[in-house]
mmCIF file of C-alpha atoms in Angstrom:
data_model
loop_
_atom_site.group_PDB
_atom_site.id
_atom_site.type_symbol
_atom_site.label_atom_id
_atom_site.label_comp_id
_atom_site.label_asym_id
_atom_site.label_seq_id
_atom_site.Cartn_x
_atom_site.Cartn_y
_atom_site.Cartn_z
ATOM 1 C CA UNK A 1 -51.622 -26.586 27.803
ATOM 2 C CA UNK A 2 -54.154 -25.863 30.510
ATOM 3 C CA UNK A 3 -54.091 -23.634 33.615
ATOM 4 C CA UNK A 4 -50.983 -21.771 32.532
ATOM 5 C CA UNK A 5 -49.140 -19.888 35.276
ATOM 6 C CA UNK A 6 -48.080 -16.521 33.864
ATOM 7 C CA UNK A 7 -45.680 -14.976 33.122
ATOM 8 C CA UNK A 8 -44.291 -17.482 30.639
ATOM 9 C CA UNK A 9 -40.611 -17.474 29.712
ATOM 10 C CA UNK A 10 -39.077 -18.433 26.355
ATOM 11 C CA UNK A 11 -35.398 -19.029 25.738
ATOM 12 C CA UNK A 12 -33.261 -20.503 22.979
ATOM 13 C CA UNK A 13 -29.604 -20.338 22.022
ATOM 14 C CA UNK A 14 -28.487 -18.100 19.164
ATOM 15 C CA UNK A 15 -25.433 -20.165 18.185
ATOM 16 C CA UNK A 16 -27.283 -23.353 17.234
ATOM 17 C CA UNK A 17 -28.442 -24.471 13.754
ATOM 18 C CA UNK A 18 -32.026 -25.110 14.895
ATOM 19 C CA UNK A 19 -34.729 -22.614 15.783
ATOM 20 C CA UNK A 20 -36.211 -24.617 18.679
ATOM 21 C CA UNK A 21 -37.066 -23.372 22.154
ATOM 22 C CA UNK A 22 -38.802 -24.339 25.389
ATOM 23 C CA UNK A 23 -41.526 -22.490 27.274
ATOM 24 C CA UNK A 24 -41.428 -22.336 31.071
ATOM 25 C CA UNK A 25 -44.176 -21.097 33.377
ATOM 26 C CA UNK A 26 -43.887 -18.879 36.449
ATOM 27 C CA UNK A 27 -42.911 -21.948 38.505
ATOM 28 C CA UNK A 28 -40.061 -22.759 36.086
ATOM 29 C CA UNK A 29 -41.913 -25.849 34.846
ATOM 30 C CA UNK A 30 -41.555 -26.679 31.146
ATOM 31 C CA UNK A 31 -45.008 -26.436 29.538
ATOM 32 C CA UNK A 32 -44.119 -26.627 25.847
ATOM 33 C CA UNK A 33 -41.297 -27.247 23.422
ATOM 34 C CA UNK A 34 -41.459 -25.887 19.888
ATOM 35 C CA UNK A 35 -39.676 -27.524 16.984
ATOM 36 C CA UNK A 36 -39.521 -25.950 13.537
ATOM 37 C CA UNK A 37 -38.886 -28.390 10.708
ATOM 38 C CA UNK A 38 -36.039 -27.172 8.523
ATOM 39 C CA UNK A 39 -35.755 -27.559 4.766
ATOM 40 C CA UNK A 40 -39.531 -27.615 4.352
ATOM 41 C CA UNK A 41 -41.101 -25.890 1.344
ATOM 42 C CA UNK A 42 -43.894 -24.652 3.613
ATOM 43 C CA UNK A 43 -43.563 -23.734 7.288
ATOM 44 C CA UNK A 44 -44.127 -26.795 9.513
ATOM 45 C CA UNK A 45 -43.928 -26.279 13.271
ATOM 46 C CA UNK A 46 -44.519 -28.888 15.956
ATOM 47 C CA UNK A 47 -45.331 -28.099 19.589
ATOM 48 C CA UNK A 48 -44.604 -30.810 22.157
ATOM 49 C CA UNK A 49 -45.350 -31.009 25.855
ATOM 50 C CA UNK A 50 -41.627 -31.040 26.659
ATOM 51 C CA UNK A 51 -38.194 -31.122 25.071
ATOM 52 C CA UNK A 52 -38.294 -34.916 25.262
ATOM 53 C CA UNK A 53 -40.695 -34.740 22.291
ATOM 54 C CA UNK A 54 -42.814 -37.645 23.537
ATOM 55 C CA UNK A 55 -46.216 -35.946 23.436
ATOM 56 C CA UNK A 56 -47.195 -33.857 20.397
ATOM 57 C CA UNK A 57 -49.708 -31.172 21.366
ATOM 58 C CA UNK A 58 -50.130 -28.995 18.267
ATOM 59 C CA UNK A 59 -48.953 -28.364 14.736
ATOM 60 C CA UNK A 60 -48.732 -25.046 12.912
ATOM 61 C CA UNK A 61 -48.689 -25.137 9.109
ATOM 62 C CA UNK A 62 -48.458 -22.365 6.517
ATOM 63 C CA UNK A 63 -50.928 -22.219 3.630
ATOM 64 C CA UNK A 64 -48.306 -21.113 1.099
ATOM 65 C CA UNK A 65 -44.600 -21.281 0.335
ATOM 66 C CA UNK A 66 -43.823 -17.573 0.666
ATOM 67 C CA UNK A 67 -44.794 -16.207 4.070
ATOM 68 C CA UNK A 68 -45.707 -12.730 2.800
ATOM 69 C CA UNK A 69 -49.369 -12.414 3.866
ATOM 70 C CA UNK A 70 -49.389 -16.130 4.752
ATOM 71 C CA UNK A 71 -51.909 -17.796 7.041
ATOM 72 C CA UNK A 72 -50.823 -20.412 9.599
ATOM 73 C CA UNK A 73 -53.321 -23.031 10.761
ATOM 74 C CA UNK A 74 -53.342 -24.386 14.331
ATOM 75 C CA UNK A 75 -54.270 -28.057 14.755
ATOM 76 C CA UNK A 76 -54.379 -30.240 17.845
ATOM 77 C CA UNK A 77 -52.697 -33.648 18.017
ATOM 78 C CA UNK A 78 -55.779 -35.289 16.435
ATOM 79 C CA UNK A 79 -55.580 -32.958 13.445
ATOM 80 C CA UNK A 80 -58.571 -30.794 14.375
ATOM 81 C CA UNK A 81 -58.315 -27.138 13.345
ATOM 82 C CA UNK A 82 -58.991 -24.782 16.266
ATOM 83 C CA UNK A 83 -57.537 -21.503 15.031
ATOM 84 C CA UNK A 84 -55.184 -19.657 12.730
ATOM 85 C CA UNK A 85 -52.933 -16.639 12.573
ATOM 86 C CA UNK A 86 -52.414 -14.453 9.528
ATOM 87 C CA UNK A 87 -49.451 -12.210 8.915
ATOM 88 C CA UNK A 88 -50.457 -8.831 7.487
ATOM 89 C CA UNK A 89 -48.121 -8.354 4.539
ATOM 90 C CA UNK A 90 -47.936 -4.602 3.873
ATOM 91 C CA UNK A 91 -48.075 -3.674 7.553
ATOM 92 C CA UNK A 92 -45.306 -6.187 8.271
ATOM 93 C CA UNK A 93 -42.892 -4.283 6.048
ATOM 94 C CA UNK A 94 -42.781 -1.556 8.709
ATOM 95 C CA UNK A 95 -43.847 -3.425 11.816
ATOM 96 C CA UNK A 96 -44.877 -6.897 12.855
ATOM 97 C CA UNK A 97 -48.628 -7.381 12.640
ATOM 98 C CA UNK A 98 -50.606 -10.623 13.003
ATOM 99 C CA UNK A 99 -54.328 -11.401 13.304
ATOM 100 C CA UNK A 100 -55.345 -14.488 15.300
ATOM 101 C CA UNK A 101 -58.709 -16.146 14.669
ATOM 102 C CA UNK A 102 -60.633 -19.038 16.198
ATOM 103 C CA UNK A 103 -61.914 -22.180 14.451
ATOM 104 C CA UNK A 104 -64.917 -20.226 13.102
ATOM 105 C CA UNK A 105 -62.641 -17.604 11.520
ATOM 106 C CA UNK A 106 -63.589 -14.875 14.001
ATOM 107 C CA UNK A 107 -60.773 -12.508 14.990
ATOM 108 C CA UNK A 108 -59.713 -13.087 18.598
ATOM 109 C CA UNK A 109 -56.448 -11.154 18.843
ATOM 110 C CA UNK A 110 -54.358 -8.609 16.999
ATOM 111 C CA UNK A 111 -50.618 -8.753 17.659
ATOM 112 C CA UNK A 112 -48.362 -5.797 16.853
ATOM 113 C CA UNK A 113 -45.081 -4.178 17.835
ATOM 114 C CA UNK A 114 -45.466 -1.366 20.335
ATOM 115 C CA UNK A 115 -42.365 0.498 19.130
ATOM 116 C CA UNK A 116 -41.595 -0.420 15.512
ATOM 117 C CA UNK A 117 -38.661 2.027 15.266
ATOM 118 C CA UNK A 118 -36.786 0.176 18.039
ATOM 119 C CA UNK A 119 -37.286 -3.110 16.180
ATOM 120 C CA UNK A 120 -35.986 -1.637 12.913
ATOM 121 C CA UNK A 121 -32.875 -0.203 14.617
ATOM 122 C CA UNK A 122 -32.329 -3.481 16.475
ATOM 123 C CA UNK A 123 -32.568 -5.485 13.233
ATOM 124 C CA UNK A 124 -30.032 -3.205 11.553
ATOM 125 C CA UNK A 125 -27.535 -3.292 14.435
ATOM 126 C CA UNK A 126 -27.777 -7.090 14.798
ATOM 127 C CA UNK A 127 -26.075 -7.400 11.403
ATOM 128 C CA UNK A 128 -22.944 -5.605 12.646
ATOM 129 C CA UNK A 129 -20.368 -7.906 14.334
ATOM 130 C CA UNK A 130 -19.956 -7.307 18.094
ATOM 131 C CA UNK A 131 -22.386 -4.378 17.963
ATOM 132 C CA UNK A 132 -25.160 -6.895 17.305
ATOM 133 C CA UNK A 133 -24.433 -8.604 20.641
ATOM 134 C CA UNK A 134 -24.843 -5.299 22.470
ATOM 135 C CA UNK A 135 -28.041 -4.410 20.621
ATOM 136 C CA UNK A 136 -29.622 -7.580 22.022
ATOM 137 C CA UNK A 137 -28.959 -6.237 25.502
ATOM 138 C CA UNK A 138 -30.138 -2.648 25.076
ATOM 139 C CA UNK A 139 -32.702 -2.657 22.249
ATOM 140 C CA UNK A 140 -35.554 -5.020 22.969
ATOM 141 C CA UNK A 141 -38.926 -4.707 21.232
ATOM 142 C CA UNK A 142 -42.230 -5.424 22.920
ATOM 143 C CA UNK A 143 -45.463 -6.655 21.362
ATOM 144 C CA UNK A 144 -49.071 -6.074 22.429
ATOM 145 C CA UNK A 145 -51.697 -8.759 21.953
ATOM 146 C CA UNK A 146 -55.069 -6.995 21.876
ATOM 147 C CA UNK A 147 -58.539 -8.542 21.916
ATOM 148 C CA UNK A 148 -61.259 -7.771 19.360
ATOM 149 C CA UNK A 149 -62.236 -4.659 21.353
ATOM 150 C CA UNK A 150 -58.679 -3.289 21.217
ATOM 151 C CA UNK A 151 -57.833 -4.013 24.860
ATOM 152 C CA UNK A 152 -54.344 -5.314 25.599
ATOM 153 C CA UNK A 153 -54.632 -8.795 27.096
ATOM 154 C CA UNK A 154 -51.053 -10.030 26.766
ATOM 155 C CA UNK A 155 -47.683 -8.347 26.326
ATOM 156 C CA UNK A 156 -44.590 -10.054 24.930
ATOM 157 C CA UNK A 157 -41.210 -8.546 25.785
ATOM 158 C CA UNK A 158 -37.806 -9.435 24.427
ATOM 159 C CA UNK A 159 -35.466 -9.508 27.433
ATOM 160 C CA UNK A 160 -31.872 -8.221 27.590
ATOM 161 C CA UNK A 161 -29.364 -10.980 26.827
ATOM 162 C CA UNK A 162 -26.010 -11.485 25.112
ATOM 163 C CA UNK A 163 -25.878 -15.135 24.040
ATOM 164 C CA UNK A 164 -29.524 -16.195 24.134
ATOM 165 C CA UNK A 165 -32.773 -14.814 22.808
ATOM 166 C CA UNK A 166 -35.154 -14.545 25.751
ATOM 167 C CA UNK A 167 -38.776 -13.455 25.867
ATOM 168 C CA UNK A 168 -41.434 -13.083 28.552
ATOM 169 C CA UNK A 169 -45.188 -13.279 27.950
ATOM 170 C CA UNK A 170 -47.261 -11.433 30.552
ATOM 171 C CA UNK A 171 -51.006 -11.669 30.979
ATOM 172 C CA UNK A 172 -52.320 -8.163 31.647
ATOM 173 C CA UNK A 173 -56.041 -8.676 30.938
ATOM 174 C CA UNK A 174 -58.803 -11.263 30.996
ATOM 175 C CA UNK A 175 -58.742 -14.277 28.671
ATOM 176 C CA UNK A 176 -60.396 -17.686 28.614
ATOM 177 C CA UNK A 177 -58.155 -20.803 28.599
ATOM 178 C CA UNK A 178 -58.783 -21.413 24.890
ATOM 179 C CA UNK A 179 -57.802 -17.793 24.184
ATOM 180 C CA UNK A 180 -54.589 -18.258 26.181
ATOM 181 C CA UNK A 181 -53.817 -21.227 23.954
ATOM 182 C CA UNK A 182 -54.356 -19.178 20.775
ATOM 183 C CA UNK A 183 -52.253 -16.294 22.102
ATOM 184 C CA UNK A 184 -49.402 -18.598 23.118
ATOM 185 C CA UNK A 185 -49.269 -20.345 19.738
ATOM 186 C CA UNK A 186 -49.357 -16.982 17.959
ATOM 187 C CA UNK A 187 -46.440 -15.776 20.085
ATOM 188 C CA UNK A 188 -44.480 -18.968 19.383
ATOM 189 C CA UNK A 189 -44.923 -18.407 15.653
ATOM 190 C CA UNK A 190 -43.854 -14.766 15.997
ATOM 191 C CA UNK A 191 -40.635 -15.744 17.764
ATOM 192 C CA UNK A 192 -39.781 -18.388 15.176
ATOM 193 C CA UNK A 193 -40.345 -15.887 12.370
ATOM 194 C CA UNK A 194 -38.366 -13.238 14.265
ATOM 195 C CA UNK A 195 -35.478 -15.668 14.837
ATOM 196 C CA UNK A 196 -35.376 -16.772 11.225
ATOM 197 C CA UNK A 197 -35.562 -13.227 9.831
ATOM 198 C CA UNK A 198 -32.869 -12.028 12.203
#
């Protein structure tokens, strides 16, 4: 995924058994398709160039069975490790918090919810029949992706929708192409975890 045209848009159906979705750029061109393997003891996520699943770009694998405080390794199609993201366990009980690092283990980004209370209320209301559909239209969390200096470089927003989960990733700061790649994979993982947890 090179020369990405932001903002990027993510969309997947809520009434399907899978947790797969496509990523489209600002020109409505598909730039990635994410497939989460089900019934795996450890998380195993595959990222393809398109929904045709002809060209595998990346894999994301968890280092443990239980995802509490788990680390997820990013590998390219040749199996080379180029980064990882770690979920912060205790912080994640109240709000989503991930740390993204490069191949050398240096922190590149910190991802967190900007309004954790809205996410908690949204999660509660989604469990109530009919009300849950409305909560997806009015209560939509946003996430900041900050660099190592604390500056917001990307912002992920959940968009209002009734029958689909839709997100938009905006680039609001400066980032190198390899950093865009790390941020995008971290966001993909976040959305898969968010979809699975509710």
